Amino acid sequence: MGCWICCLCSRVADPLMLLLVLALGCNPSTAATASPSVPHVKPSYNFGRTFLGLDKCNACIGTSICKKFFKEEIRFDTWLSSHLKLPPSSLLSYSGNYTDDAKSWRLVDITRLTSKYQHDRADKRICTSLLKTKTCSLERALRRTQRFQKWLRAKRLTPDLVQGLSSPMLRCPSQRLLDRIVRRYAEVPDAGSIYMDHLTDRDKLRLLYTLAVNSHPILLQIFPDVEGWPFPRYLGSCGRLVVSASTRPLRDFFGAAAEVAADLALQLLAVLRSMGTNDLNYFFYFTHVDAGTFGVFSNGHLFIRDASTLGIIDKEEGSQLIDGQQEYKDIFSCLTVDCQSPFVSCDSIREKHSLVMVCQELLPKLLTGKFPPPVQEKIDTFLRRCARGLGDDRGANKAMAELAEILKPLRSCDSRFAYRYPDCRYSDKY
């Protein structure tokens, strides 16, 4: 009987059963000897506050998705094993997997707004400039600044509060755009208000810090993909890491087949067209483009992968920040760029601005040498003229329509283009 009770003791885990066994006089040491099995401990990520950037909060982006990191509902790399070490913190972006039910996983991009080296340099600049020390509490230092004190007193985000910030999105701000930022800021509970009453001091510092370092996550929040804007979905932030839907950079498709290249080029033109003409009357323009600016989802749909170089001009209200005000500089103006960098005048931006940059940097790499000689010659002639600035009075829309007419017959309708298949079989649109 005693042996049977001891065996029972070795198997039970329920506290009530354990009390019963002890009451019957089982010797715990005997039971432990009889059962050599050791509970299996599931290996997991050892997340550090430093890797995520949580040690820098509230001089960080946010904390809305931290729980998913710690619950291992976000895992790094393209495989689902959890017995991993964290990737190097020096990387700018990581491929990851995201789940809501621990069964189905989807790819996500995990990115830093700037490199860890630039972050560390900016942190050091804050301490040496504001407190004259090598290390300090970043939050305490930034809270003392004149700009943040104005943010604390403000009821509404106004152009004077963002003057001098390096983000292209804020070089020509309108009150309508700034109200949209406050109303749709996703790192706080949605209040649907243009007033900042629902933002705590901590929230205000995080929003200001994000706008000062890189406006990419803010653009994803205020112009969401579910409303038809050409950006990947914003999923949340933790410390200084941002999580968004995964796309492959356009550079991966420079060697693609002719029909794929034609399809991506047409999508690229459509995105540029929507940037200039949309229901909200905002004009988007690029200050820089490269092979990582655009990305492609697994269904073949092209999106703007990196929105950090996007400027916005409000065609409805116009800019409420005159060029003289743009010259204002403080520590927030210098977190990631040289304080001496000149601002681009809002009046100097033309409709063809982004198209010319794309013709110079991306379309030749995507379209050169892909098509039969007569068609290729037409494409090359257009790209040369476009790269020189078009050289005539035709608008960007007319120029894009000209290239689109050349490319439309070159694309195919099959399952490789899942974003428009099988619709393309039954529609003249394609």
Coordinates of C-alpha atoms in Angstrom, one line a residue:
M1 CA 0.0 0.0 0.0
G2 CA 2.8 2.4 0.9
C3 CA 4.6 1.7 -2.3
W4 CA 1.4 2.4 -4.3
I5 CA 1.0 5.7 -2.5
C6 CA 4.6 6.7 -3.2
C7 CA 4.1 5.9 -6.9
L8 CA 1.0 8.1 -6.9
C9 CA 3.1 10.8 -5.2
S10 CA 5.6 10.8 -8.1
R11 CA 2.9 11.3 -10.7
V12 CA 0.6 13.9 -9.2
A13 CA 1.0 17.6 -9.9
D14 CA -2.3 18.8 -8.5
P15 CA -1.8 20.6 -5.1
L16 CA -4.9 19.0 -3.6
M17 CA -3.7 15.5 -4.5
L18 CA -0.3 16.3 -3.1
L19 CA -1.8 17.3 0.2
L20 CA -3.7 14.0 0.3
V21 CA -0.5 12.0 -0.4
L22 CA 1.4 13.8 2.3
A23 CA -1.4 13.1 4.7
L24 CA -1.1 9.4 3.9
G25 CA 2.5 9.6 5.0
C26 CA 4.4 9.3 1.7
N27 CA 8.1 10.2 1.9
P28 CA 8.8 12.8 -0.8
S29 CA 12.5 11.9 -1.1
T30 CA 11.5 8.2 -1.8
A31 CA 9.0 9.3 -4.4
A32 CA 11.6 11.5 -6.1
T33 CA 14.0 8.7 -6.3
A34 CA 11.5 6.4 -7.8
S35 CA 10.7 8.7 -10.7
P36 CA 13.9 9.9 -12.5
S37 CA 12.0 11.9 -15.2
V38 CA 12.7 15.6 -15.3
P39 CA 10.1 18.1 -16.6
H40 CA 10.9 19.3 -20.1
V41 CA 11.7 23.0 -20.1
K42 CA 10.8 24.7 -23.4
P43 CA 13.7 26.7 -24.6
S44 CA 12.9 30.3 -25.6
Y45 CA 14.2 33.6 -26.6
N46 CA 16.0 35.5 -23.8
F47 CA 14.8 39.0 -24.7
G48 CA 16.8 41.8 -23.2
R49 CA 15.5 45.3 -22.8
T50 CA 18.6 46.5 -24.6
F51 CA 17.9 44.5 -27.8
L52 CA 14.4 45.8 -28.0
G53 CA 15.3 49.3 -27.0
L54 CA 13.0 49.2 -24.0
D55 CA 15.9 50.5 -21.8
K56 CA 15.6 53.8 -23.8
C57 CA 11.9 54.3 -23.3
N58 CA 10.3 56.7 -23.3
A59 CA 12.7 58.0 -25.9
C60 CA 11.4 55.2 -28.1
I61 CA 8.6 54.3 -30.5
G62 CA 6.1 52.5 -28.4
T63 CA 5.2 49.3 -26.5
S64 CA 2.0 48.2 -28.2
I65 CA 3.4 44.8 -29.4
C66 CA 5.8 43.9 -26.6
K67 CA 3.6 41.2 -25.2
K68 CA 3.7 39.3 -28.4
F69 CA 7.5 39.3 -28.3
F70 CA 7.6 38.0 -24.8
K71 CA 4.9 35.4 -25.4
E72 CA 6.9 34.2 -28.4
E73 CA 4.0 35.1 -30.8
I74 CA 6.6 37.0 -32.8
R75 CA 9.7 34.9 -33.7
F76 CA 12.7 35.9 -35.7
D77 CA 13.8 34.3 -38.9
T78 CA 11.7 32.4 -41.4
W79 CA 11.3 29.2 -39.3
L80 CA 9.2 28.5 -36.3
S81 CA 11.6 26.9 -33.9
S82 CA 11.9 28.7 -30.5
H83 CA 15.3 27.3 -29.4
L84 CA 17.1 30.2 -30.9
K85 CA 19.5 32.9 -29.9
L86 CA 18.5 36.5 -30.8
P87 CA 20.0 37.8 -34.0
P88 CA 22.7 40.5 -34.0
S89 CA 21.4 43.8 -32.7
S90 CA 23.5 45.7 -35.3
L91 CA 21.1 44.7 -38.2
L92 CA 18.6 47.3 -39.5
S93 CA 15.8 44.8 -40.3
Y94 CA 14.9 41.2 -39.5
S95 CA 12.5 38.7 -41.1
G96 CA 10.1 37.3 -38.5
N97 CA 6.9 35.2 -38.0
Y98 CA 3.7 36.5 -36.3
T99 CA 0.7 34.5 -34.9
D100 CA -2.6 35.2 -33.2
D101 CA -3.5 31.6 -32.4
A102 CA -0.1 29.8 -32.1
K103 CA -1.1 27.6 -35.1
S104 CA -1.0 29.8 -38.2
W105 CA 1.9 32.0 -38.8
R106 CA 2.6 34.8 -41.3
L107 CA 5.7 36.6 -42.3
V108 CA 6.5 40.1 -40.9
D109 CA 9.3 42.6 -41.1
I110 CA 10.9 43.7 -37.9
T111 CA 12.8 46.9 -38.4
R112 CA 14.7 49.7 -36.6
L113 CA 14.0 53.3 -37.6
T114 CA 17.7 53.8 -38.0
S115 CA 20.8 51.7 -37.4
K116 CA 21.8 50.9 -33.9
Y117 CA 25.1 52.8 -34.5
Q118 CA 23.0 55.9 -35.4
H119 CA 20.7 55.4 -32.4
D120 CA 23.7 55.1 -30.1
R121 CA 25.3 58.2 -31.6
A122 CA 22.1 60.2 -31.2
D123 CA 21.7 59.0 -27.6
K124 CA 25.2 60.2 -26.9
R125 CA 24.5 63.5 -28.6
I126 CA 21.4 64.1 -26.4
C127 CA 23.5 63.6 -23.2
T128 CA 26.5 65.7 -24.3
S129 CA 24.4 68.5 -25.7
L130 CA 21.8 68.8 -23.0
L131 CA 23.4 67.6 -19.8
K132 CA 27.1 67.8 -20.7
T133 CA 27.7 64.1 -19.7
K134 CA 28.6 61.0 -21.6
T135 CA 25.6 59.0 -20.3
C136 CA 22.3 60.2 -18.9
S137 CA 18.6 59.5 -18.6
L138 CA 17.4 60.2 -22.2
E139 CA 13.9 60.8 -21.0
R140 CA 14.9 63.3 -18.3
A141 CA 17.2 65.2 -20.8
L142 CA 14.5 65.4 -23.5
R143 CA 11.8 66.5 -21.1
R144 CA 13.9 69.6 -20.2
T145 CA 14.0 70.9 -23.7
Q146 CA 12.0 73.9 -24.8
R147 CA 10.3 72.0 -27.6
F148 CA 9.0 69.3 -25.3
Q149 CA 7.8 71.7 -22.7
K150 CA 5.7 73.4 -25.4
W151 CA 4.3 69.9 -26.3
L152 CA 3.3 69.4 -22.7
R153 CA 1.3 72.6 -22.6
A154 CA -0.2 72.1 -26.1
K155 CA -3.8 71.0 -26.5
R156 CA -3.4 70.5 -30.2
L157 CA -0.4 69.5 -32.5
T158 CA 0.3 72.7 -34.5
P159 CA 2.9 73.5 -37.1
D160 CA 5.2 75.4 -34.7
L161 CA 5.6 72.3 -32.6
V162 CA 7.1 70.3 -35.5
Q163 CA 9.1 73.1 -37.1
G164 CA 12.7 72.2 -37.9
L165 CA 12.2 68.4 -37.6
S166 CA 14.1 66.5 -40.3
S167 CA 11.2 64.3 -41.5
P168 CA 10.2 65.1 -45.1
M169 CA 6.6 64.5 -44.0
L170 CA 6.8 67.6 -41.8
R171 CA 8.6 70.0 -44.0
C172 CA 5.4 71.5 -45.5
P173 CA 2.8 70.7 -42.7
S174 CA -0.8 71.6 -42.7
Q175 CA -3.1 71.6 -39.7
R176 CA -5.2 69.0 -41.3
L177 CA -2.3 66.6 -41.6
L178 CA -1.2 67.2 -38.0
D179 CA -4.7 66.6 -36.8
R180 CA -4.7 63.3 -38.7
I181 CA -1.5 62.2 -36.9
V182 CA -3.0 62.8 -33.4
R183 CA -6.3 61.2 -34.3
R184 CA -4.8 58.1 -35.7
Y185 CA -1.7 57.6 -33.6
A186 CA -1.9 53.8 -32.9
E187 CA 0.4 53.6 -29.9
V188 CA -2.4 55.0 -27.7
P189 CA -6.1 54.0 -27.2
D190 CA -8.1 55.5 -30.1
A191 CA -9.8 58.6 -28.9
G192 CA -10.8 59.9 -32.4
S193 CA -10.0 63.4 -31.3
I194 CA -7.8 66.1 -32.9
Y195 CA -6.9 67.3 -29.4
M196 CA -4.0 65.7 -27.4
D197 CA -5.9 65.3 -24.1
H198 CA -5.8 61.5 -24.4
L199 CA -2.0 61.6 -24.8
T200 CA 0.0 61.2 -21.5
D201 CA 3.3 63.0 -21.1
R202 CA 4.9 59.7 -22.0
D203 CA 2.8 59.3 -25.2
K204 CA 3.8 62.8 -26.3
L205 CA 7.5 62.1 -25.9
R206 CA 7.2 58.9 -27.9
L207 CA 5.3 60.6 -30.7
L208 CA 7.8 63.5 -30.8
Y209 CA 10.8 61.1 -30.7
T210 CA 9.3 59.0 -33.6
L211 CA 8.6 62.0 -35.7
A212 CA 12.2 63.3 -35.1
V213 CA 13.9 60.0 -35.9
N214 CA 11.8 58.5 -38.8
S215 CA 8.2 59.2 -39.7
H216 CA 7.8 55.8 -41.5
P217 CA 5.6 54.1 -38.7
I218 CA 3.5 57.2 -38.4
L219 CA 2.7 57.2 -42.2
L220 CA 1.7 53.5 -41.9
Q221 CA -0.7 54.4 -39.1
I222 CA -2.4 57.5 -40.5
F223 CA -2.7 56.1 -44.1
P224 CA -3.5 52.4 -43.5
D225 CA -3.5 49.7 -46.1
V226 CA -7.1 48.8 -45.3
E227 CA -8.2 52.1 -46.7
G228 CA -6.4 51.5 -50.0
W229 CA -3.1 53.3 -49.3
P230 CA 0.0 51.7 -50.8
F231 CA 1.7 50.9 -47.5
P232 CA 2.3 47.6 -45.6
R233 CA 0.1 47.1 -42.5
Y234 CA 1.5 48.5 -39.2
L235 CA 1.2 45.9 -36.5
G236 CA 2.9 47.7 -33.6
S237 CA 6.1 48.7 -31.9
C238 CA 8.2 47.5 -29.0
G239 CA 11.0 49.8 -27.8
R240 CA 12.8 50.8 -30.9
L241 CA 11.6 48.0 -33.1
V242 CA 8.6 48.3 -35.5
V243 CA 6.6 45.3 -36.8
S244 CA 4.8 45.5 -40.1
A245 CA 3.5 43.1 -42.8
S246 CA 6.3 41.5 -44.8
T247 CA 7.3 42.5 -48.4
R248 CA 10.3 41.5 -50.6
P249 CA 12.3 44.5 -51.7
L250 CA 12.0 45.5 -55.4
R251 CA 15.7 44.8 -55.9
D252 CA 14.8 41.0 -55.7
F253 CA 12.9 41.4 -58.9
F254 CA 15.4 43.2 -61.1
G255 CA 16.2 39.9 -62.8
A256 CA 12.5 38.8 -63.1
A257 CA 10.9 37.6 -66.3
A258 CA 9.6 40.2 -68.8
E259 CA 5.9 39.8 -67.9
V260 CA 6.7 40.1 -64.2
A261 CA 8.9 43.2 -64.8
A262 CA 6.1 44.8 -66.9
D263 CA 3.5 44.1 -64.2
L264 CA 5.6 45.6 -61.5
A265 CA 6.5 48.7 -63.6
L266 CA 2.8 49.3 -64.2
Q267 CA 2.0 48.9 -60.5
L268 CA 4.8 51.4 -59.8
L269 CA 3.3 53.9 -62.1
A270 CA -0.1 53.4 -60.5
V271 CA 1.3 54.0 -57.0
L272 CA 3.0 57.3 -58.3
R273 CA -0.3 58.3 -59.8
S274 CA -2.2 57.7 -56.5
M275 CA 0.4 59.7 -54.7
G276 CA -0.4 62.8 -56.8
T277 CA -4.2 62.3 -57.1
N278 CA -6.3 60.8 -54.2
D279 CA -9.6 61.5 -52.5
L280 CA -8.0 63.3 -49.5
N281 CA -6.2 65.8 -51.8
Y282 CA -2.7 65.1 -50.4
F283 CA 0.3 65.2 -52.7
F284 CA 3.0 62.7 -51.8
Y285 CA 6.5 63.0 -53.2
F286 CA 9.8 61.2 -52.6
T287 CA 13.0 63.0 -51.5
H288 CA 15.0 59.8 -52.3
V289 CA 14.3 56.4 -53.8
D290 CA 16.4 53.2 -54.0
A291 CA 16.0 49.5 -54.5
G292 CA 14.5 49.1 -51.1
T293 CA 11.9 51.9 -51.2
F294 CA 9.3 49.6 -52.8
G295 CA 8.4 46.1 -51.9
V296 CA 6.2 43.2 -53.2
F297 CA 3.9 41.0 -51.2
S298 CA 3.7 37.3 -51.8
N299 CA 0.6 37.8 -54.0
G300 CA 2.6 40.0 -56.4
H301 CA 1.1 43.3 -55.1
L302 CA 3.6 46.2 -55.0
F303 CA 3.7 48.6 -52.1
I304 CA 5.8 51.4 -50.6
R305 CA 8.1 49.5 -48.3
D306 CA 10.0 52.4 -46.8
A307 CA 8.0 55.6 -46.3
S308 CA 10.8 57.5 -44.5
T309 CA 11.6 59.6 -47.5
L310 CA 8.1 60.6 -48.3
G311 CA 7.1 64.3 -48.2
I312 CA 3.5 65.5 -48.1
I313 CA 1.9 68.7 -49.4
D314 CA -1.7 69.4 -48.6
K315 CA -3.3 70.6 -51.8
E316 CA -6.4 71.5 -49.9
E317 CA -4.9 73.7 -47.1
G318 CA -1.4 74.3 -48.3
S319 CA 1.6 74.6 -46.0
Q320 CA 1.2 76.5 -42.7
L321 CA 4.9 76.6 -42.0
I322 CA 6.8 79.3 -43.9
D323 CA 10.3 78.6 -45.1
G324 CA 11.8 80.9 -42.5
Q325 CA 10.4 78.8 -39.7
Q326 CA 11.9 75.6 -41.2
E327 CA 15.4 76.9 -40.3
Y328 CA 14.6 76.5 -36.6
K329 CA 17.0 73.8 -35.2
D330 CA 17.3 72.0 -31.9
I331 CA 18.4 68.6 -30.6
F332 CA 15.3 66.9 -32.1
S333 CA 16.3 68.3 -35.5
C334 CA 19.7 66.5 -35.3
L335 CA 18.9 63.0 -34.0
T336 CA 19.6 61.2 -37.2
V337 CA 20.8 63.8 -39.7
D338 CA 23.4 66.6 -39.9
C339 CA 21.9 69.7 -38.4
Q340 CA 23.3 71.7 -41.4
S341 CA 21.3 69.8 -43.9
P342 CA 19.2 72.3 -46.0
F343 CA 15.5 72.0 -46.2
V344 CA 13.8 71.6 -49.6
S345 CA 11.4 74.5 -50.3
C346 CA 7.8 73.4 -50.5
D347 CA 7.3 75.6 -53.6
S348 CA 10.1 73.8 -55.5
I349 CA 8.3 70.4 -55.7
R350 CA 6.7 69.6 -59.0
E351 CA 4.3 66.8 -60.0
K352 CA 6.9 65.0 -62.1
H353 CA 9.4 65.0 -59.2
S354 CA 9.0 61.4 -58.1
L355 CA 8.5 60.0 -61.6
V356 CA 11.9 61.4 -62.7
M357 CA 13.6 59.9 -59.7
V358 CA 12.0 56.5 -60.4
C359 CA 13.0 56.8 -64.1
Q360 CA 16.6 57.5 -63.0
E361 CA 17.0 54.9 -60.2
L362 CA 14.5 52.0 -60.6
L363 CA 12.8 51.5 -63.9
P364 CA 16.0 51.0 -66.0
K365 CA 17.1 48.2 -63.6
L366 CA 13.6 46.6 -63.9
L367 CA 13.0 47.0 -67.6
T368 CA 16.3 47.1 -69.5
G369 CA 17.0 44.2 -71.9
K370 CA 13.7 42.3 -71.2
F371 CA 11.6 42.8 -74.3
P372 CA 11.7 42.4 -78.1
P373 CA 13.9 45.0 -79.9
P374 CA 11.1 47.4 -81.2
V375 CA 9.3 47.5 -77.8
Q376 CA 12.6 47.7 -75.8
E377 CA 13.7 50.7 -77.9
K378 CA 10.4 52.5 -77.1
I379 CA 10.9 51.9 -73.4
D380 CA 14.6 52.9 -73.4
T381 CA 13.8 56.1 -75.3
F382 CA 11.1 57.1 -72.8
L383 CA 13.3 56.3 -69.8
R384 CA 16.2 58.4 -71.2
R385 CA 13.8 61.4 -71.7
C386 CA 12.2 60.9 -68.3
A387 CA 15.5 60.6 -66.5
R388 CA 16.5 64.0 -67.9
G389 CA 13.4 65.6 -66.4
L390 CA 11.0 64.9 -69.4
G391 CA 12.2 68.1 -71.0
D392 CA 8.8 69.3 -72.1
D393 CA 5.7 70.8 -70.6
R394 CA 3.7 67.6 -70.4
G395 CA 2.6 66.7 -66.9
A396 CA 3.6 63.6 -65.0
N397 CA 0.3 61.9 -65.6
K398 CA 0.6 62.2 -69.4
A399 CA 4.1 60.8 -69.2
M400 CA 3.0 57.9 -67.1
A401 CA 0.1 57.2 -69.4
E402 CA 2.5 57.0 -72.3
L403 CA 4.8 54.4 -70.6
A404 CA 1.7 52.5 -69.4
E405 CA 0.4 52.1 -72.9
I406 CA 3.7 50.5 -74.0
L407 CA 3.7 48.1 -71.0
K408 CA 0.1 47.0 -70.8
P409 CA 0.3 44.5 -73.7
L410 CA 3.5 42.9 -72.1
R411 CA 2.0 41.6 -68.9
S412 CA 0.2 38.2 -68.6
C413 CA -2.8 36.9 -66.7
D414 CA -2.0 33.8 -64.6
S415 CA -1.7 32.6 -61.1
R416 CA 1.7 34.2 -60.5
F417 CA -0.2 37.5 -60.1
A418 CA -2.6 36.4 -57.4
Y419 CA -3.5 40.0 -56.5
R420 CA -5.4 40.3 -59.8
Y421 CA -6.0 36.7 -60.8
P422 CA -8.5 35.5 -61.9
D423 CA -10.1 38.9 -62.1
C424 CA -7.9 39.7 -65.1
R425 CA -9.6 37.0 -67.1
Y426 CA -13.0 38.8 -67.0
S427 CA -12.0 42.5 -66.9
D428 CA -10.7 45.0 -69.5
K429 CA -9.0 46.8 -66.7
Y430 CA -6.0 44.4 -67.0

